[in-house]
Amino acid sequence: MEVISYSSPPCCNLKSRLLVKKSSTRQQVKIPLRRKHRILCTRINSRSGSLGLSNKDHPLLKNVYHGKGSRPFNALEGSKNVESKVFSGNYNGYVIGREDEVGSMSETGDSVTKVLIPGLPDESNGERGASISSCFWEWKPKLNVHYEKSGCENVNSPPLLFLPGFGVGSFHYEKQLKDLGHDYRVWAIDFLGQGMSLPIEDPTSQSKEESISETKDLVWGFGDETEPWASDLAYSMDLWRDQVRYFVEEVIGEPVYIVGNSLGGFVALYFAACNPQLVKGVALLNATPFWGFLPNPIRSPRLARIFSWSGTFPLPESVRKLTEFVWQKISDPESIADILRQVYADHSTNVDKVFSRILETTQHPAAAASFASIMFAPQGELSLREALSRCHMNNVPICLMYGKEDPWVKPVWGLQVKKQVPDAPYYEISPAGHCPHDEVPEVVNYLLRGWIKNQESQGSVALPLLDEMENIQNSITKNLEFVREGSSKSVIVRFFGSRFSLWNRIESYFKSRFGKLETKSQ
């Protein structure tokens, strides 16, 4: 493990410290680095993706990974597979920027162009992914933020920051770090209270006299008194927004393209709405349309006072009992596997590593109390709609990439976002569920590369899947084919132009249904 020292600015009002070069683009904003920090980094094993820990040897995981005999556990096994279109034949998939097109037919009988896109680096075939480093950044006393990075040598390329969904962490973006790290500087963080950004000490202590033997096995956060460093700690939307702001300011040091999935999508948009000077663009991957149940104290102070507790420590006695009951249910390995079966449309996707990392996080002594804090923390100051309006007003570029088969954030939510920002490119991917970046990373990485090229060229390079002659106002459908582990797979990606309307969607739905009926009758 190496210790990296660097300079960064003090935690103060960012606007007073920005040095802005006179330019028509926001890309020229630079952040002066002043304050000293220490960051611990270690190189991640490229094969296992771990930090030298063997998850499968963990006593709590042995029964999960080794079921009957020596056969490996598959978290998605036993569920009905969603049909994914697999084609025979091979080609060199790791050629950045290559597009070979041939014709194909959609299920409605319309002509659909087939586009061959790069696959992920195939390490079994000698292709190396970008190396990933795992680091910790001390933002505040006792609050260490874990993050992973790759592509640090790409000093002249724009920076990308990935924000994870609820219950996962930076590990969920391993396929982006390894692939996009060849071309960009890439970071992925764990939100405080999740992943490897859980507290390093118990945020509470026992006020009652208890023997050491009675307290040593207690989970963290269930004490009677709050430690001074955690007096205002609540894992809320506002905390994560500020965490991202200072991470961009102090660690990255310049404006970023920010990409968020699910909860991470909401945080990305919220952060961009409040700090447009730090953002080059926002890409939303099945962003959750809302988060939090309790009112925000700044936005609704009177209403917020009605609720006696809002996610801070210590947890009230009644909440502790509820948390113990709920946590026992949701942290069970079978419950975790069931959730993964829901959110991944293609059950042939290998999610064993994701399953392992989620299960590992649930064993942390602070995990249960952190979950309770997240669930009862107040909403952010802005709704998703309000954050979108601010971003639109500040000309923050937005790109939408949504898995069509998401059972939680269904297509209607993505289309609502598209309706509010009609000029934002919207890509609907099928089959793909709630986590398209992990389920079809080849497609998401391809679209991200193309969108960033379009932004960096100020529009002179066409958006991905659009030929120069194609009108951005129209909607098109293309069949993206790629190589994965020696086999060719494909998904349908539909681009919705600025002229898209709800009526177009209804018309497309019925056309698709009639097309299927005609196919069955033949």
Coordinates of C-alpha atoms in Angstrom, one line a residue:
M1 CA 0.0 0.0 0.0
E2 CA 1.4 3.4 -0.9
V3 CA 0.7 6.7 0.8
I4 CA 0.0 9.5 -1.7
S5 CA 0.3 13.1 -0.5
Y6 CA -1.1 15.9 -2.5
S7 CA -2.4 19.5 -2.1
S8 CA -6.0 20.5 -2.2
P9 CA -8.1 23.5 -1.3
P10 CA -9.6 24.2 2.1
C11 CA -13.2 23.3 2.8
C12 CA -14.8 26.7 2.2
N13 CA -17.1 28.4 -0.3
L14 CA -16.0 27.0 -3.6
K15 CA -17.1 30.0 -5.7
S16 CA -14.6 32.3 -4.0
R17 CA -11.7 29.9 -4.9
L18 CA -12.4 29.1 -8.5
L19 CA -10.0 30.5 -11.1
V20 CA -12.0 30.7 -14.3
K21 CA -10.3 31.2 -17.6
K22 CA -12.3 33.3 -20.0
S23 CA -13.8 30.8 -22.4
S24 CA -17.2 29.9 -23.8
T25 CA -17.1 26.5 -22.2
R26 CA -17.2 25.3 -18.6
Q27 CA -14.4 22.9 -19.3
Q28 CA -11.8 25.6 -18.6
V29 CA -12.7 25.9 -14.9
K30 CA -9.7 24.9 -12.7
I31 CA -9.6 24.5 -9.0
P32 CA -6.4 25.6 -7.2
L33 CA -5.0 23.0 -4.8
R34 CA -3.8 24.2 -1.4
R35 CA -4.7 22.1 1.6
K36 CA -2.6 19.0 2.4
H37 CA -4.3 15.6 2.7
R38 CA -3.2 12.0 3.0
I39 CA -4.7 9.3 0.8
L40 CA -4.1 5.6 1.1
C41 CA -4.1 3.6 -2.1
T42 CA -3.5 0.0 -3.0
R43 CA -3.6 -1.8 -6.3
I44 CA -6.5 -4.1 -6.8
N45 CA -5.9 -7.6 -8.1
S46 CA -7.0 -7.5 -11.7
R47 CA -8.4 -11.1 -11.6
S48 CA -10.3 -11.2 -8.4
G49 CA -11.2 -7.5 -8.2
S50 CA -10.5 -7.8 -4.4
L51 CA -8.1 -6.1 -2.0
G52 CA -6.3 -9.3 -1.2
L53 CA -9.3 -10.7 0.7
S54 CA -10.7 -14.0 -0.3
N55 CA -14.4 -13.6 0.0
K56 CA -15.1 -17.2 -0.7
D57 CA -12.9 -18.3 2.3
H58 CA -15.0 -16.1 4.7
P59 CA -16.8 -18.5 7.1
L60 CA -20.1 -16.6 6.5
L61 CA -19.8 -17.1 2.7
K62 CA -18.7 -20.7 2.4
N63 CA -22.3 -22.0 2.4
V64 CA -23.3 -19.4 -0.1
Y65 CA -20.6 -20.1 -2.7
H66 CA -20.4 -23.9 -2.2
G67 CA -23.9 -25.4 -2.4
K68 CA -24.2 -28.9 -3.7
G69 CA -20.8 -30.5 -4.1
S70 CA -18.1 -28.1 -5.4
R71 CA -20.3 -26.4 -7.9
P72 CA -20.0 -22.6 -7.6
F73 CA -23.0 -20.6 -6.4
N74 CA -24.9 -18.5 -8.9
A75 CA -26.9 -15.7 -7.4
L76 CA -29.3 -15.6 -10.3
E77 CA -29.7 -19.4 -10.6
G78 CA -33.1 -20.9 -10.3
S79 CA -35.0 -18.1 -11.9
K80 CA -36.6 -18.0 -15.3
N81 CA -34.2 -16.6 -17.8
V82 CA -35.2 -13.5 -19.7
E83 CA -34.5 -14.1 -23.4
S84 CA -31.3 -12.5 -24.6
K85 CA -30.4 -12.6 -28.3
V86 CA -27.2 -14.5 -28.9
F87 CA -25.6 -14.8 -32.3
S88 CA -22.8 -17.1 -33.5
G89 CA -19.5 -15.9 -34.9
N90 CA -16.5 -14.0 -33.6
Y91 CA -14.7 -10.8 -34.3
N92 CA -12.1 -8.6 -32.6
G93 CA -14.4 -6.7 -30.2
Y94 CA -11.8 -4.5 -28.5
V95 CA -11.3 -2.0 -31.2
I96 CA -12.2 1.5 -29.9
G97 CA -14.4 3.5 -32.3
R98 CA -15.0 0.8 -34.8
E99 CA -18.6 0.5 -36.3
D100 CA -19.4 -2.2 -38.9
E101 CA -23.0 -2.0 -39.9
V102 CA -25.2 -4.6 -41.6
G103 CA -28.9 -4.8 -42.0
S104 CA -31.4 -6.7 -39.8
M105 CA -35.1 -6.7 -39.2
S106 CA -37.0 -5.7 -36.1
E107 CA -39.9 -7.7 -34.7
T108 CA -42.3 -5.3 -36.3
G109 CA -40.8 -5.9 -39.7
D110 CA -39.0 -2.6 -39.9
S111 CA -35.4 -2.4 -41.1
V112 CA -33.0 -2.1 -38.1
T113 CA -29.3 -1.3 -38.6
K114 CA -26.9 -3.7 -36.8
V115 CA -23.9 -1.9 -35.3
L116 CA -20.9 -3.9 -34.1
I117 CA -19.4 -2.2 -31.0
P118 CA -16.3 -3.0 -28.9
G119 CA -16.4 -5.6 -26.2
L120 CA -14.8 -5.4 -22.8
P121 CA -11.1 -6.2 -22.5
D122 CA -10.8 -10.0 -22.6
E123 CA -8.1 -10.8 -20.1
S124 CA -8.3 -14.5 -20.9
N125 CA -7.3 -13.6 -24.5
G126 CA -4.4 -11.4 -23.5
E127 CA -6.2 -8.1 -23.5
R128 CA -5.6 -6.1 -20.3
G129 CA -8.0 -3.8 -18.6
A130 CA -6.9 -0.6 -17.0
S131 CA -5.4 -1.2 -13.6
I132 CA -7.5 -0.1 -10.6
S133 CA -6.3 1.4 -7.4
S134 CA -8.4 1.3 -4.2
C135 CA -8.0 4.4 -2.0
F136 CA -9.3 6.1 1.2
W137 CA -9.7 9.8 1.5
E138 CA -10.4 11.3 5.0
W139 CA -13.0 13.9 4.4
K140 CA -13.9 14.6 8.1
P141 CA -12.6 13.1 11.3
K142 CA -13.5 9.4 11.5
L143 CA -15.3 9.6 8.1
N144 CA -13.1 8.0 5.5
V145 CA -14.4 7.9 1.9
H146 CA -13.4 4.8 -0.1
Y147 CA -13.0 5.2 -3.8
E148 CA -11.4 3.4 -6.8
K149 CA -9.6 5.0 -9.7
S150 CA -8.0 4.1 -13.0
G151 CA -6.5 5.8 -16.0
C152 CA -4.5 8.4 -14.0
E153 CA -1.9 8.5 -16.8
N154 CA -4.5 9.9 -19.2
V155 CA -3.7 13.5 -18.0
N156 CA -5.1 15.2 -21.1
S157 CA -8.4 13.3 -21.1
P158 CA -11.6 14.5 -19.3
P159 CA -12.3 13.1 -15.8
L160 CA -15.3 10.8 -15.1
L161 CA -16.9 10.2 -11.7
F162 CA -19.3 7.3 -11.1
L163 CA -21.8 7.3 -8.3
P164 CA -23.3 3.9 -7.1
G165 CA -26.8 2.9 -6.3
F166 CA -28.2 2.1 -2.9
G167 CA -26.6 -1.0 -1.2
V168 CA -23.6 -1.2 -3.5
G169 CA -20.4 0.7 -4.0
S170 CA -17.6 1.5 -6.3
F171 CA -17.1 -2.2 -7.0
H172 CA -20.3 -2.1 -9.1
Y173 CA -18.3 0.0 -11.7
E174 CA -15.4 -2.4 -12.1
K175 CA -16.3 -2.9 -15.8
Q176 CA -16.2 0.9 -16.4
L177 CA -13.0 1.4 -14.5
K178 CA -11.2 -1.4 -16.4
D179 CA -12.5 -0.3 -19.9
L180 CA -13.0 3.4 -19.8
G181 CA -9.7 3.7 -17.8
H182 CA -7.9 3.2 -21.1
D183 CA -9.2 6.5 -22.4
Y184 CA -10.1 8.7 -19.4
R185 CA -9.3 9.4 -15.8
V186 CA -12.0 7.5 -14.0
W187 CA -13.1 7.6 -10.3
A188 CA -15.9 5.7 -8.5
I189 CA -16.8 6.4 -4.9
D190 CA -18.6 4.7 -2.0
F191 CA -21.3 6.9 -0.4
L192 CA -20.8 7.5 3.3
G193 CA -22.8 4.8 5.2
Q194 CA -22.4 2.3 2.3
G195 CA -19.8 0.0 0.8
M196 CA -16.4 0.6 2.3
S197 CA -17.2 4.1 3.4
L198 CA -18.8 2.9 6.6
P199 CA -17.4 4.5 9.8
I200 CA -14.2 3.2 11.3
E201 CA -15.4 3.6 14.9
D202 CA -18.7 3.2 16.7
P203 CA -20.6 6.5 16.4
T204 CA -22.3 5.8 19.8
S205 CA -21.3 4.7 23.2
Q206 CA -23.0 3.0 26.2
S207 CA -24.0 5.3 29.0
K208 CA -25.1 2.5 31.3
E209 CA -22.6 0.4 33.2
E210 CA -22.1 -2.8 31.3
S211 CA -19.3 -5.3 31.4
I212 CA -17.0 -5.6 28.5
S213 CA -18.2 -9.1 27.7
E214 CA -21.7 -7.7 27.3
T215 CA -20.8 -4.9 24.9
K216 CA -18.0 -6.2 22.8
D217 CA -20.3 -8.1 20.4
L218 CA -22.9 -5.3 20.1
V219 CA -23.3 -3.8 16.6
W220 CA -22.2 -0.2 16.2
G221 CA -24.7 2.7 16.4
F222 CA -27.0 1.1 18.9
G223 CA -25.5 2.8 22.0
D224 CA -27.2 5.4 24.2
E225 CA -24.9 8.4 23.6
T226 CA -23.4 9.9 20.4
E227 CA -19.7 10.4 20.1
P228 CA -18.7 14.0 19.5
W229 CA -17.5 13.4 15.9
A230 CA -20.9 11.9 15.0
S231 CA -23.1 14.5 16.7
D232 CA -24.7 15.7 13.4
L233 CA -24.2 12.6 11.3
A234 CA -27.1 11.4 9.2
Y235 CA -26.7 9.6 5.9
S236 CA -28.8 11.9 3.9
M237 CA -29.1 13.2 0.4
D238 CA -27.6 16.5 1.5
L239 CA -24.6 14.7 3.1
W240 CA -23.9 12.8 -0.1
R241 CA -24.3 15.9 -2.3
D242 CA -21.6 17.6 -0.1
Q243 CA -19.4 14.5 -0.1
V244 CA -19.4 14.5 -3.9
R245 CA -18.7 18.3 -4.0
Y246 CA -15.7 18.1 -1.8
F247 CA -14.4 15.0 -3.5
V248 CA -14.5 16.7 -6.9
E249 CA -12.9 19.8 -5.3
E250 CA -10.2 18.2 -3.2
V251 CA -9.4 14.9 -4.9
I252 CA -10.1 15.4 -8.6
G253 CA -9.5 19.1 -8.7
E254 CA -11.5 20.0 -11.9
P255 CA -15.0 19.7 -13.3
V256 CA -16.1 16.2 -14.2
Y257 CA -18.5 14.2 -16.2
I258 CA -20.6 12.5 -13.5
V259 CA -22.5 9.3 -14.0
G260 CA -25.0 7.9 -11.6
N261 CA -27.1 4.7 -11.3
S262 CA -30.3 4.6 -9.3
L263 CA -29.7 6.5 -6.1
G264 CA -26.4 7.7 -7.6
G265 CA -28.3 9.2 -10.5
F266 CA -30.4 11.3 -8.2
V267 CA -27.3 12.4 -6.2
A268 CA -25.5 13.2 -9.5
L269 CA -28.3 15.5 -10.6
Y270 CA -28.7 17.1 -7.2
F271 CA -25.0 17.8 -7.0
A272 CA -24.9 19.2 -10.5
A273 CA -27.9 21.5 -9.8
C274 CA -26.2 22.9 -6.8
N275 CA -22.7 23.1 -8.3
P276 CA -22.9 23.5 -12.0
Q277 CA -19.4 25.0 -12.2
L278 CA -18.0 21.6 -11.2
V279 CA -19.9 19.6 -13.8
K280 CA -19.1 19.0 -17.5
G281 CA -22.2 16.8 -18.0
V282 CA -24.5 14.3 -16.2
A283 CA -25.4 10.8 -17.4
L284 CA -28.3 9.1 -15.7
L285 CA -28.5 5.3 -15.6
N286 CA -32.0 4.4 -14.4
A287 CA -32.0 7.2 -11.9
T288 CA -34.4 6.9 -9.0
P289 CA -37.1 9.6 -9.3
F290 CA -37.3 10.2 -5.5
W291 CA -35.5 9.5 -2.3
G292 CA -36.3 9.9 1.4
F293 CA -39.6 10.1 3.3
L294 CA -39.1 12.8 5.9
P295 CA -39.3 16.5 5.0
N296 CA -36.1 18.5 4.5
P297 CA -35.6 20.9 7.6
I298 CA -34.4 23.8 5.4
R299 CA -37.2 23.5 2.9
S300 CA -40.0 22.6 5.3
P301 CA -38.8 23.6 8.8
R302 CA -42.2 23.5 10.5
L303 CA -43.1 20.2 9.1
A304 CA -39.7 18.7 9.9
R305 CA -40.1 19.6 13.6
I306 CA -43.1 17.3 13.8
F307 CA -40.7 14.3 13.4
S308 CA -38.6 13.8 16.5
W309 CA -35.9 11.8 14.8
S310 CA -34.3 12.2 11.4
G311 CA -31.6 9.6 11.0
T312 CA -29.0 10.9 13.5
F313 CA -27.3 8.9 16.2
P314 CA -28.1 7.4 18.6
L315 CA -31.1 5.4 17.2
P316 CA -34.3 5.6 19.3
E317 CA -35.1 2.4 21.2
S318 CA -38.2 1.8 19.0
V319 CA -36.1 2.2 15.8
R320 CA -33.4 -0.2 17.1
K321 CA -36.0 -2.9 17.5
L322 CA -37.5 -2.3 14.1
T323 CA -34.0 -2.2 12.5
E324 CA -33.0 -5.5 14.1
F325 CA -36.1 -7.2 12.7
V326 CA -35.8 -5.7 9.2
W327 CA -32.1 -6.0 8.9
Q328 CA -32.2 -9.7 9.7
K329 CA -34.5 -10.2 6.8
I330 CA -32.9 -8.0 4.1
S331 CA -29.3 -9.0 4.9
D332 CA -30.0 -12.7 4.5
P333 CA -28.1 -14.2 1.5
E334 CA -31.2 -15.5 -0.1
S335 CA -32.9 -12.1 0.2
I336 CA -29.9 -10.4 -1.5
A337 CA -29.9 -13.0 -4.3
D338 CA -33.6 -12.5 -4.8
I339 CA -33.1 -8.7 -5.2
L340 CA -30.4 -9.4 -7.8
R341 CA -32.8 -11.7 -9.6
Q342 CA -35.3 -8.9 -9.8
V343 CA -33.0 -6.1 -11.1
Y344 CA -31.0 -8.1 -13.7
A345 CA -33.1 -8.8 -16.8
D346 CA -30.7 -11.3 -18.3
H347 CA -30.1 -14.0 -15.7
S348 CA -27.2 -15.4 -17.5
T349 CA -25.2 -12.3 -16.2
N350 CA -22.6 -13.4 -13.7
V351 CA -23.3 -11.4 -10.5
D352 CA -21.4 -13.6 -8.1
K353 CA -18.8 -10.9 -7.4
V354 CA -21.5 -8.3 -6.8
F355 CA -23.4 -10.7 -4.5
S356 CA -20.2 -11.4 -2.6
R357 CA -19.4 -7.7 -2.0
I358 CA -22.9 -6.8 -1.0
L359 CA -22.9 -9.7 1.5
E360 CA -19.5 -8.7 2.8
T361 CA -20.8 -5.1 3.5
T362 CA -23.7 -6.4 5.5
Q363 CA -21.2 -8.0 8.0
H364 CA -19.8 -4.7 9.0
P365 CA -20.7 -3.8 12.6
A366 CA -22.0 -0.4 11.5
A367 CA -24.1 -1.7 8.6
A368 CA -27.5 -2.1 10.3
A369 CA -27.5 1.3 12.1
S370 CA -26.3 3.0 8.9
F371 CA -29.2 1.4 7.0
A372 CA -31.6 2.9 9.6
S373 CA -30.1 6.3 9.3
I374 CA -30.4 6.2 5.5
M375 CA -34.0 5.1 5.7
F376 CA -35.0 7.9 8.2
A377 CA -32.8 10.7 6.9
P378 CA -34.7 13.7 5.4
Q379 CA -35.2 14.4 1.7
G380 CA -32.9 16.7 -0.2
E381 CA -33.7 20.4 -0.6
L382 CA -34.5 19.8 -4.3
S383 CA -36.8 17.2 -5.9
L384 CA -35.6 15.4 -9.0
R385 CA -37.8 17.7 -11.2
E386 CA -36.4 20.8 -9.5
A387 CA -32.8 19.6 -9.9
L388 CA -33.5 18.9 -13.6
S389 CA -34.9 22.4 -14.0
R390 CA -31.8 24.0 -12.4
C391 CA -29.5 21.9 -14.6
H392 CA -31.4 22.9 -17.7
M393 CA -31.3 26.5 -16.7
N394 CA -27.5 26.4 -16.2
N395 CA -27.0 24.5 -19.5
V396 CA -25.6 21.4 -17.8
P397 CA -25.5 18.7 -20.5
I398 CA -27.6 15.6 -19.6
C399 CA -27.7 12.1 -21.2
L400 CA -30.2 9.4 -20.3
M401 CA -29.5 5.7 -20.5
Y402 CA -32.2 3.4 -19.1
G403 CA -32.6 -0.4 -19.1
K404 CA -36.1 -1.1 -20.4
E405 CA -36.8 -4.1 -18.2
D406 CA -36.2 -2.4 -14.9
P407 CA -38.9 -3.6 -12.5
W408 CA -38.3 -0.6 -10.1
V409 CA -37.5 2.5 -12.2
K410 CA -39.8 1.6 -15.1
P411 CA -39.5 3.3 -18.5
V412 CA -42.2 5.8 -17.7
W413 CA -39.9 7.4 -15.2
G414 CA -37.1 7.9 -17.7
L415 CA -39.5 9.2 -20.2
Q416 CA -40.7 11.8 -17.7
V417 CA -37.2 13.0 -17.4
K418 CA -36.9 13.1 -21.2
K419 CA -40.1 15.1 -21.4
Q420 CA -38.7 17.7 -19.0
V421 CA -35.4 18.0 -20.9
P422 CA -36.4 17.1 -24.5
D423 CA -33.0 18.0 -26.0
A424 CA -31.2 15.4 -23.8
P425 CA -30.3 12.2 -25.7
Y426 CA -32.3 9.2 -24.4
Y427 CA -31.1 5.7 -25.0
E428 CA -33.5 2.8 -24.1
I429 CA -31.6 -0.5 -23.8
S430 CA -33.3 -3.9 -24.1
P431 CA -32.9 -6.4 -22.6
A432 CA -31.5 -4.6 -19.6
G433 CA -32.7 -4.0 -16.1
H434 CA -32.0 -1.7 -13.2
C435 CA -28.2 -1.8 -13.6
P436 CA -27.4 -1.5 -17.3
H437 CA -23.8 -0.6 -16.6
D438 CA -23.1 -4.0 -15.1
E439 CA -25.5 -6.0 -17.2
V440 CA -24.6 -4.6 -20.6
P441 CA -21.4 -2.6 -19.9
E442 CA -20.3 -2.9 -23.5
V443 CA -23.3 -0.8 -24.6
V444 CA -23.2 1.7 -21.7
N445 CA -19.4 2.2 -22.2
Y446 CA -19.9 2.7 -25.9
L447 CA -22.6 5.2 -25.4
L448 CA -20.7 7.1 -22.8
R449 CA -17.6 7.4 -25.0
G450 CA -19.7 8.7 -27.9
W451 CA -21.6 11.2 -25.7
I452 CA -18.4 12.5 -24.2
K453 CA -16.9 12.9 -27.6
N454 CA -20.0 14.8 -28.7
Q455 CA -19.7 17.1 -25.7
E456 CA -15.9 17.6 -26.0
S457 CA -16.2 18.5 -29.7
Q458 CA -19.1 20.9 -28.9
G459 CA -21.4 18.9 -31.2
S460 CA -19.1 18.5 -34.2
V461 CA -19.0 14.8 -33.5
A462 CA -22.4 13.2 -33.8
L463 CA -24.1 11.5 -30.9
P464 CA -23.6 7.8 -30.6
L465 CA -25.8 5.7 -33.0
L466 CA -26.6 8.8 -35.1
D467 CA -25.0 9.3 -38.5
E468 CA -24.1 12.9 -39.4
M469 CA -27.0 13.0 -41.8
E470 CA -29.5 11.7 -39.2
N471 CA -31.7 14.3 -37.4
I472 CA -31.3 14.4 -33.7
Q473 CA -35.0 15.2 -33.5
N474 CA -36.1 11.8 -34.8
S475 CA -36.2 8.5 -33.0
I476 CA -34.2 5.5 -34.3
T477 CA -33.7 1.9 -33.3
K478 CA -30.4 -0.1 -33.7
N479 CA -29.2 -3.5 -32.9
L480 CA -25.9 -3.4 -31.1
E481 CA -23.8 -6.5 -31.3
F482 CA -20.6 -7.2 -29.3
V483 CA -18.4 -10.1 -28.2
R484 CA -18.4 -11.3 -24.7
E485 CA -16.3 -14.3 -23.6
G486 CA -15.9 -15.5 -27.2
S487 CA -19.6 -15.4 -28.0
S488 CA -21.5 -12.7 -29.9
K489 CA -24.5 -11.1 -28.1
S490 CA -26.7 -8.2 -29.1
V491 CA -29.3 -5.8 -27.6
I492 CA -31.7 -3.4 -29.0
V493 CA -31.1 0.3 -28.3
R494 CA -33.6 2.9 -29.2
F495 CA -32.7 6.6 -29.4
F496 CA -35.5 9.0 -28.6
G497 CA -35.1 12.4 -30.3
S498 CA -36.3 15.8 -29.2
R499 CA -39.6 15.3 -31.1
F500 CA -40.5 12.2 -29.0
S501 CA -43.9 12.3 -27.4
L502 CA -46.0 10.0 -25.2
W503 CA -48.2 9.3 -28.3
N504 CA -45.0 8.0 -30.1
R505 CA -44.5 5.6 -27.2
I506 CA -48.1 4.3 -27.3
E507 CA -47.9 3.9 -31.1
S508 CA -44.6 2.1 -30.8
Y509 CA -46.0 -0.3 -28.1
F510 CA -49.0 -1.3 -30.2
K511 CA -46.9 -1.7 -33.3
S512 CA -44.5 -4.0 -31.4
R513 CA -47.5 -6.1 -30.1
F514 CA -49.0 -6.5 -33.5
G515 CA -45.6 -7.4 -34.9
K516 CA -45.2 -10.2 -32.4
L517 CA -48.7 -11.5 -33.2
E518 CA -47.9 -11.5 -36.9
T519 CA -44.6 -13.4 -36.3
K520 CA -46.4 -16.1 -34.2
S521 CA -49.1 -16.6 -36.9
Q522 CA -46.5 -17.2 -39.6

